[in-house]
Structure formats: structure tokens, C-alpha cells
Coordinates of C-alpha atoms and ligand atoms in Angstrom, one line a residue:
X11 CA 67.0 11.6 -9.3
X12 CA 66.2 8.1 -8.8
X13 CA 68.3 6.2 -6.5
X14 CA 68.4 2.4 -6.3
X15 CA 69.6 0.3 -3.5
X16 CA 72.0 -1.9 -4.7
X17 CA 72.9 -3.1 -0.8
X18 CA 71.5 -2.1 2.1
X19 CA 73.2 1.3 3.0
X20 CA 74.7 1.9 -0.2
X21 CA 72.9 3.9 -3.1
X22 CA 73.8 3.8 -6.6
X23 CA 72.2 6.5 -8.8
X24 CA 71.1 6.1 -12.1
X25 CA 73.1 7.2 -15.3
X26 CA 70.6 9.7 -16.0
X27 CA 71.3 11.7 -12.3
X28 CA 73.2 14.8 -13.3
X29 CA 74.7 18.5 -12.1
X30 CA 72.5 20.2 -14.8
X31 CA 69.1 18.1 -15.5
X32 CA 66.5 20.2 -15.5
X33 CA 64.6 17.9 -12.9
X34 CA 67.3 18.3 -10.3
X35 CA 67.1 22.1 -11.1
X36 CA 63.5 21.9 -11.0
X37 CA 63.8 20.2 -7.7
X38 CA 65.8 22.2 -5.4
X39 CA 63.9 25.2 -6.0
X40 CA 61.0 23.8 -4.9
X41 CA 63.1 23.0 -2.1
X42 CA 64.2 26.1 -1.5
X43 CA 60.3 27.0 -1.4
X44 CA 59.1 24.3 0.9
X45 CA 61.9 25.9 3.1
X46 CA 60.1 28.8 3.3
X47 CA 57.3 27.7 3.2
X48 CA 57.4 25.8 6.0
X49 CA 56.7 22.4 4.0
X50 CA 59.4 20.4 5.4
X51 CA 59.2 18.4 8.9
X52 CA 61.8 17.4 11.5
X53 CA 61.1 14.0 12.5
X54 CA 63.0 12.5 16.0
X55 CA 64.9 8.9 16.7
X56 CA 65.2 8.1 20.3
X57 CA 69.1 7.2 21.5
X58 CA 68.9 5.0 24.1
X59 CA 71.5 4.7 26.8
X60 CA 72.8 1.0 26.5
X61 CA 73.7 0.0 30.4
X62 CA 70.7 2.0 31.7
X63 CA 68.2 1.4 29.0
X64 CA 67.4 5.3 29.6
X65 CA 66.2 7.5 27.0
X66 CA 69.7 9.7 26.2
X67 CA 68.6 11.9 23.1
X68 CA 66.8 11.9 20.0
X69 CA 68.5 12.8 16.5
X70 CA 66.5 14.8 14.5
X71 CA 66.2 14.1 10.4
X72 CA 64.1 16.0 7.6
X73 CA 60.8 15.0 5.9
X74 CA 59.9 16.3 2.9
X75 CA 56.6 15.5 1.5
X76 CA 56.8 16.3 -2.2
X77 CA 53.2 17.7 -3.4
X78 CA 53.7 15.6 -6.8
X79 CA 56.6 13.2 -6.1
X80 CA 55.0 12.1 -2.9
X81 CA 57.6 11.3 0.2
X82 CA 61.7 11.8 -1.1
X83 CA 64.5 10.6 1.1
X84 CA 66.8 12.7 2.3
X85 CA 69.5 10.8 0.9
X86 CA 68.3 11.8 -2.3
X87 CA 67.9 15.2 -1.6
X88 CA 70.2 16.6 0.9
X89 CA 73.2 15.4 -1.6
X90 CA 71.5 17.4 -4.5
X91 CA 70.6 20.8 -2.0
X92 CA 74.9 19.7 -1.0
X93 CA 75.9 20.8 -4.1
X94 CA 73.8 24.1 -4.4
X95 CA 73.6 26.9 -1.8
X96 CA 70.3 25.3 -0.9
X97 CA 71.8 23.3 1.7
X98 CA 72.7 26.9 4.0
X99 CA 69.1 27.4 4.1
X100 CA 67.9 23.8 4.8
X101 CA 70.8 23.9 8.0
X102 CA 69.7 26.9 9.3
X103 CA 66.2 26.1 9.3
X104 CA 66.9 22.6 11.1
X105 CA 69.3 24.5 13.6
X106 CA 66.5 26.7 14.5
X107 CA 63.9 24.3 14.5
X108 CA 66.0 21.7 16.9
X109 CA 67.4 24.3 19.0
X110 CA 64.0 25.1 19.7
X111 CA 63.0 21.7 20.4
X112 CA 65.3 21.0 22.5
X113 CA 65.2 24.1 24.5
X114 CA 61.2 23.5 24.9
X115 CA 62.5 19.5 26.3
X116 CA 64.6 21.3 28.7
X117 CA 62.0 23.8 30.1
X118 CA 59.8 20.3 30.7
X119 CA 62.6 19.0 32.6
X120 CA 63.5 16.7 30.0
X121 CA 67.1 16.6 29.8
X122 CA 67.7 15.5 26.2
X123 CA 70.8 15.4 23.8
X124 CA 69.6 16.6 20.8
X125 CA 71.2 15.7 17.7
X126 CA 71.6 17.7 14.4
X127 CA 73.0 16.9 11.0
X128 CA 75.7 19.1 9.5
X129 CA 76.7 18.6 5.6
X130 CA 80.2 19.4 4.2
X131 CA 79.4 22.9 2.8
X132 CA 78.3 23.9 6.5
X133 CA 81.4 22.3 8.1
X134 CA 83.8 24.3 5.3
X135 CA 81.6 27.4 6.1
X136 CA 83.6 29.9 8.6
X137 CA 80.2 32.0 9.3
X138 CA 78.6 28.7 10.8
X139 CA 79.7 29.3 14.4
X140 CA 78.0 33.3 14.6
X141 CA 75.2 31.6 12.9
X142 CA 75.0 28.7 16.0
X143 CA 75.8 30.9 18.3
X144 CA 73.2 33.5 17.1
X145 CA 70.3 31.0 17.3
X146 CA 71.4 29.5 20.9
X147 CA 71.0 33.1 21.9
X148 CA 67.7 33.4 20.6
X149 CA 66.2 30.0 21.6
X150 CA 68.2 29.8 25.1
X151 CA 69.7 26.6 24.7
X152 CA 72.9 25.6 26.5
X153 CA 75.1 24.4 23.8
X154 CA 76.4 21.8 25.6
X155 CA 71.9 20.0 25.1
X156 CA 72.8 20.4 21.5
X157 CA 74.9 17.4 19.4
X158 CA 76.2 18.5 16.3
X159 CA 76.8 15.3 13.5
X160 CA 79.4 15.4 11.0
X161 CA 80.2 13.1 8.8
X162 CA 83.6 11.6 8.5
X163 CA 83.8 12.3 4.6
X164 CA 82.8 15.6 5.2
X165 CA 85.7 16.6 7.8
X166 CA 88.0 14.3 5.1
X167 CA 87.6 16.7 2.3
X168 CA 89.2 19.3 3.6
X169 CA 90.3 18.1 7.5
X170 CA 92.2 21.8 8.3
X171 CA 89.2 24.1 7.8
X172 CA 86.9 21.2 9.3
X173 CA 89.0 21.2 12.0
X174 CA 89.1 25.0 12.3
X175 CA 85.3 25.4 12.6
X176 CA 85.2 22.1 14.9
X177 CA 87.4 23.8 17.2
X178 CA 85.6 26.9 17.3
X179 CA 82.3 24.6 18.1
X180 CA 83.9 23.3 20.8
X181 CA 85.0 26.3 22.1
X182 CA 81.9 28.0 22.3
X183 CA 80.4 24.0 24.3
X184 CA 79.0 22.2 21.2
X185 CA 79.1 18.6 21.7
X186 CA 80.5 17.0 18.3
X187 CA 79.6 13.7 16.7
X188 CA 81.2 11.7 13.9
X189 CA 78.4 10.2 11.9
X190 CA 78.6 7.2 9.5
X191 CA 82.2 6.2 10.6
X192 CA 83.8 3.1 8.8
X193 CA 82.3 4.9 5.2
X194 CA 84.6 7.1 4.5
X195 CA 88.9 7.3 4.7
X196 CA 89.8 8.8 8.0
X197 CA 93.4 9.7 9.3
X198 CA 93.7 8.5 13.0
X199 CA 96.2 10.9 13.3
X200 CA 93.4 13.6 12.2
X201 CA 90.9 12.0 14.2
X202 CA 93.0 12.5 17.2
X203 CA 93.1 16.3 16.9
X204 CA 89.4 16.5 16.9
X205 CA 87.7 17.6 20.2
X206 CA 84.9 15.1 19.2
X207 CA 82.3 13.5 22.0
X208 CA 81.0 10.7 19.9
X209 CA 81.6 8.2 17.3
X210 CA 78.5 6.9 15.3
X211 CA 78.9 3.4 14.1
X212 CA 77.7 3.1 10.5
X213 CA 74.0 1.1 10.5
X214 CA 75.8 -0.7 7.3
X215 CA 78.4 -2.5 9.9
X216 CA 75.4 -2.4 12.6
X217 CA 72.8 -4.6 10.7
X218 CA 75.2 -7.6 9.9
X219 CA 76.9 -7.8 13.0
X220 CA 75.2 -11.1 13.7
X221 CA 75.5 -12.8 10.8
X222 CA 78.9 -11.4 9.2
X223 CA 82.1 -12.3 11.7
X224 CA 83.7 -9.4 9.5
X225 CA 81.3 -6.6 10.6
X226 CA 81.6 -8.1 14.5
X227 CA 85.8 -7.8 14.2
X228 CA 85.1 -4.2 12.8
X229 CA 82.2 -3.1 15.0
X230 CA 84.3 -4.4 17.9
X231 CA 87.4 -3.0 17.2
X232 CA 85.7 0.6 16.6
X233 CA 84.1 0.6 20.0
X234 CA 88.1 0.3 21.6
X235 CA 88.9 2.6 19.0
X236 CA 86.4 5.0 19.5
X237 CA 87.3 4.6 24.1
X238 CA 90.8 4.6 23.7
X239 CA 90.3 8.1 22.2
X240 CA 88.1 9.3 24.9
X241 CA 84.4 9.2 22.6
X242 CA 81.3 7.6 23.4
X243 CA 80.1 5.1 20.9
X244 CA 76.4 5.2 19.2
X245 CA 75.6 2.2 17.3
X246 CA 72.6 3.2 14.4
X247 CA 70.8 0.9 13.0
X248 CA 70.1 -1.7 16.0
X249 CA 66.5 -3.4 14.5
X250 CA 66.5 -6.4 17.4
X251 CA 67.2 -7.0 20.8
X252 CA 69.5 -9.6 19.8
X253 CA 71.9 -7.1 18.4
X254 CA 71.1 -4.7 21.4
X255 CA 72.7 -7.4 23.7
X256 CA 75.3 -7.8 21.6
X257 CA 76.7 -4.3 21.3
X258 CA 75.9 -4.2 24.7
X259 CA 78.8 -7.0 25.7
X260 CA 81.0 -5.0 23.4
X261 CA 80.4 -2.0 25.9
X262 CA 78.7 0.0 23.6
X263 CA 77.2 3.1 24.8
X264 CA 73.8 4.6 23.1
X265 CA 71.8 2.4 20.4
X266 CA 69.5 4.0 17.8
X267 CA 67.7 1.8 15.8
X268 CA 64.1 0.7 14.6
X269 CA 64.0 -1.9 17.6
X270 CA 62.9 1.1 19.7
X271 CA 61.6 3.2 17.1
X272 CA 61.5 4.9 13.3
X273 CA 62.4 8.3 13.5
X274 CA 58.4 10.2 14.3
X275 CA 56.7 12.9 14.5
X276 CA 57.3 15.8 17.6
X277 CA 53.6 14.3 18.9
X278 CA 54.4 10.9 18.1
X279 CA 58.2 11.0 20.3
X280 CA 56.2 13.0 23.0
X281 CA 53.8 10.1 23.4
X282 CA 56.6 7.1 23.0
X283 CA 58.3 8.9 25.7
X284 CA 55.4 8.2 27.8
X285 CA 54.8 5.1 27.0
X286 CA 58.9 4.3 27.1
X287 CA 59.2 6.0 31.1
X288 CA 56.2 3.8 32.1
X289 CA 57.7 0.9 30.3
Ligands
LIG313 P1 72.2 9.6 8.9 O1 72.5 10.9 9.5 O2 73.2 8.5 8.9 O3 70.8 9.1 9.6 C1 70.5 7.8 9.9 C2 69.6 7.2 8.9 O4 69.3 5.8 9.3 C3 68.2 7.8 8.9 O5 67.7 7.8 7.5 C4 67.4 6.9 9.8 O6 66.0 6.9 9.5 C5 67.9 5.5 9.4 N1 67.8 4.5 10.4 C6 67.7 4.7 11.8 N2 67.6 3.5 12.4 C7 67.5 2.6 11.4 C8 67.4 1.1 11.5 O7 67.3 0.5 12.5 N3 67.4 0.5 10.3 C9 67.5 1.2 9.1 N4 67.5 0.5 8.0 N5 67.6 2.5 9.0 C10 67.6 3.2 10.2 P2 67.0 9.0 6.9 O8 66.1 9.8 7.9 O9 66.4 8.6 5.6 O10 68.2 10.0 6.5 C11 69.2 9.7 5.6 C12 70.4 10.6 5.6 O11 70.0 11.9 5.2 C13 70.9 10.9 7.0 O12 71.8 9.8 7.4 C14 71.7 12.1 6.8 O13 72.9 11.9 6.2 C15 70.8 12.9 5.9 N6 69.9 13.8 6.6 C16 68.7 13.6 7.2 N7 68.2 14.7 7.8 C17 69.2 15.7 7.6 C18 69.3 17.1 7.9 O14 68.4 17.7 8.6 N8 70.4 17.7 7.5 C19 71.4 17.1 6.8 N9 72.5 17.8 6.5 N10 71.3 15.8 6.5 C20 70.2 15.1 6.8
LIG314 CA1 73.2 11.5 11.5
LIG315 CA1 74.8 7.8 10.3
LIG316 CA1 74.0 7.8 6.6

């Protein structure tokens, strides 16, 4: 399951990455196990609110400490558990895990966005929305603190029953997010039917917008894109201030990057929330 980075944001797996190998097999039942087990860990990325420099949310992204294999990225995981019914159990726990999060933010007075990744089976999964609702109800979250991210392939492979199970989201006061747009293929026309609230720019396009005049003409031209159609624009992957000033003269809304920090630990965000109010 080894993946090699051929260029930043793109990864490449090896010929010997397949459906059946018994490693991959072997893999997401552990997975399955740490699941229950209660091995894996939510870590949290600040979003930063571009005009006001305020904190605006915090996206929240799986850890998984392999007892043998050490640390595996989710992007070589969650595509394996994507393809196996694996990936309804992973979701579910990180619903209830953020929702609960979120809702403990909230009773602080900390009025957070948080931010939750979706994969393609959930979106094409018509029990999803009892399954939300059920945990909000448990938790006591108002939907509308919760930011669910899809990803624009996933709502591309099948764009009806996406759309279906978006509107129902929206319905019930989810705020929706598209995540890694520029990747994939999208139909504006589709696009334009979606009850989305925010457009994530791709960190790929993000991390070259100084040097490449190609990734500035695109970045740019998804920011209008992304207003003209009544969404808010994040921009992932901002690493310096220099970039941070420049999305922010494209009117840009929320940054998430490494210049203001890695995704961390709940302990670790608690204290760079401190440190980032009395900045
Ligand atoms: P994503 O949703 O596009 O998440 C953004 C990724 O960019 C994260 O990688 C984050 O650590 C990384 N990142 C953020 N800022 C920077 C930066 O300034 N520079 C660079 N180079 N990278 C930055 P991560 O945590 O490894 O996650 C990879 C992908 O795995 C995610 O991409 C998402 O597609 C998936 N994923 C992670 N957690 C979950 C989850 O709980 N559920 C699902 N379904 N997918 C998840
Ligand atoms: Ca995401
Ligand atoms: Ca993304
Ligand atoms: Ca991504």
C-alpha cells in the first residue's frame, strides 16, 4: 500500500497496490478494530477568517497510529476503507466524535465551524441524513456549527443521488463544503444546483500561486467563480504569509494552512487558541 509522491499533491501508487492483496485485506481489518477500539485520533486545523484574521473553524482529519507500520496517512487509507464497507464505520465514528467536539466548543462559548470529511460511499448512502440527524440529537449540536466536506469527484460520480442526499443535508441546516475543487471534472451547470456554502481551493493550486502565473489565473478566477455563485472561498494549503496576503487581495475568505498551524491534537488546538486570541 505504498504510495509515492510523484508531485506535491498527487500520489501515485505502486504496481503492486491492489483490490485483493492480502496486505490491504490485512489492513482494513485492523482498521475496522482500531475503530472500535478506539485507536484512531481526530486531529484539528484552524480556518482562519482572512479580513479579520479571526479564528473561523477548525477541520477535523484522522490519525491512525499503526501498532507495526508506525503513522499511515489517511490518503492511503481512507481510499482503501472507500472501497470496503469500512469507510461507514470510520464516518460515523468521526461524526460522533466532531459533533461532540464541537458541541463541547459551543457550551465554552466558542463559536466554531467545525468541519468534517464525507467520502463518496457516504454521499451515495440514502441512510446518511437519519444517521446525522440521529447523532445531532444526541450531542445537541445545531447543524448549522457543523461543515460537512465533499469532495467534487465524489458528488461527480453520481451528481443526482449526490445531489439528493445534499439537499436533504441542507434541508435539515448542514452547511456544505466542496473540498479539493480544481481536481476533479465538475459541471457548472451541476454545481449550480447545489445548495453548497463553501468552495475549498485545492492546496495543489494554493502552494504555487506565487511562483506559477498559471495557478494565480486559476486560483483567481475560482475565487469569482466560487462569489458569483453565492459560496465562500477556503484556500488550504497557505504555508507563508506571503501567500496569505496574496489570497487576501484576491478577496479570499478563510485560509488553512501550516502558516498558522499543522492539524493537532484536541489539547494542542485548545492551547494555540490561547495563545492565537492573545496574539
Ligand atoms: P483534505 O480533506 O483535502 O485535507 C487537507 C489535507 O491537507 C490534510 O492532509 C492536511 O493535513 C493537509 N494540509 C493542510 N494544510 C497544509 C499545508 O499548508 N501544506 C501541506 N502540504 N498540507 C497541508 P491529511 O490530514 O493527511 O489528510 C489527507 C486526506 O485524507 C484529506 O484531504 C481527506 O481527503 C482524507 N481524510 C482525512 N481525514 C478524513 C476523515 O476523517 N474522513 C474522510 N472521509 N477522509 C479523511
Ligand atoms: Ca477536507
Ligand atoms: Ca482538500
Ligand atoms: Ca485532498
Amino acid at each position: 500500500f505504498m504510495a509515492a509522491k510523484s508531485h506535491e499533491g498527487y500520489e501515485v501508487y505502486t504496481p503492486s497496490f491492489d483490490d485483493h492483496s492480502p496486505r490491504r485485506l490485512t489492513l482494513m481489518s485492523e482498521l475496522r478494530q482500531a475503530i472500535e477500539r478506539e485507536q484512531l485520533h481526530l486531529y484539528y486545523q484552524p480556518k482562519i477568517s482572512l479580513k479579520s484574521g479571526q479564528l473561523y473553524g477548525a477541520e477535523a482529519l484522522v490519525r491512525w497510529h499503526h501498532p507495526r507500520h508506525g503513522f499511515i496517512s489517511p490518503d492511503e487509507f481512507i481510499p482503501m476503507a472507500e472501497r470496503t464497507r469500512v469507510i461507514k464505520h470510520l464516518t460515523l465514528w468521526a461524526l460522533k466524535k466532531t459533533f461532540r467536539q464541537c458541541a463541547d466548543w459551543h457550551n465554552q462559548g466558542l463559536s466554531l465551524i467545525v468541519s468534517v470529511n464525507l467520502s463518496t460511499r457516504d454521499l451515495h448512502d440514502p441512510e446518511l441524513p437519519d444517521i446525522i440527524a440521529g447523532i445531532a440529537a444526541s450531542t445537541g449540536i445545531n447543524p448549522g456549527w457543523m461543515m460537512l466536506e465533499i469532495t467534487e469527484s465524489s458528488i461527480m460520480t453520481d451528481p443526482e443521488r449526490s445531489l439528493d442526499i445534499i439537499q436533504r443535508l441542507h434541508e435539515m441546516g448542514y452547511q456544505l463544503s466542496i473540498d479539493d475543487f480544481g481536481t476533479g471534472y465538475s459541471s457548472l451547470a451541476y454545481l449550480k444546483k447545489m445548495p453548497l456554502t463553501e468552495l475549498k481551493i485545492d492546496k495543489s493550486f494554493v502552494s504555487d500561486v506565487l511562483q506559477s502565473e498559471n495557478d494565480a489565473v486559476i486560483v483567481k478566477a475560482t475565487i469569482n467563480l466560487a462569489h458569483n455563485l453565492g459560496l465562500k472561498v477556503t484556500a488550504e494549503g497557505v504555508e507563508s504569509k506571503q501567500i496569505f496576503d496574496l489570497l487576501n487581495s484576491y478577496d479570499c475568505d478563510i485560509a488553512q494552512g501550516y502558516f498558522f498551524s499543522k492539524p493537532i491534537s484536541i489539547d494542542a488546538f485548545n492551547l494555540w487558541m490561547q495563545n492565537h486570541a492573545a496574539a
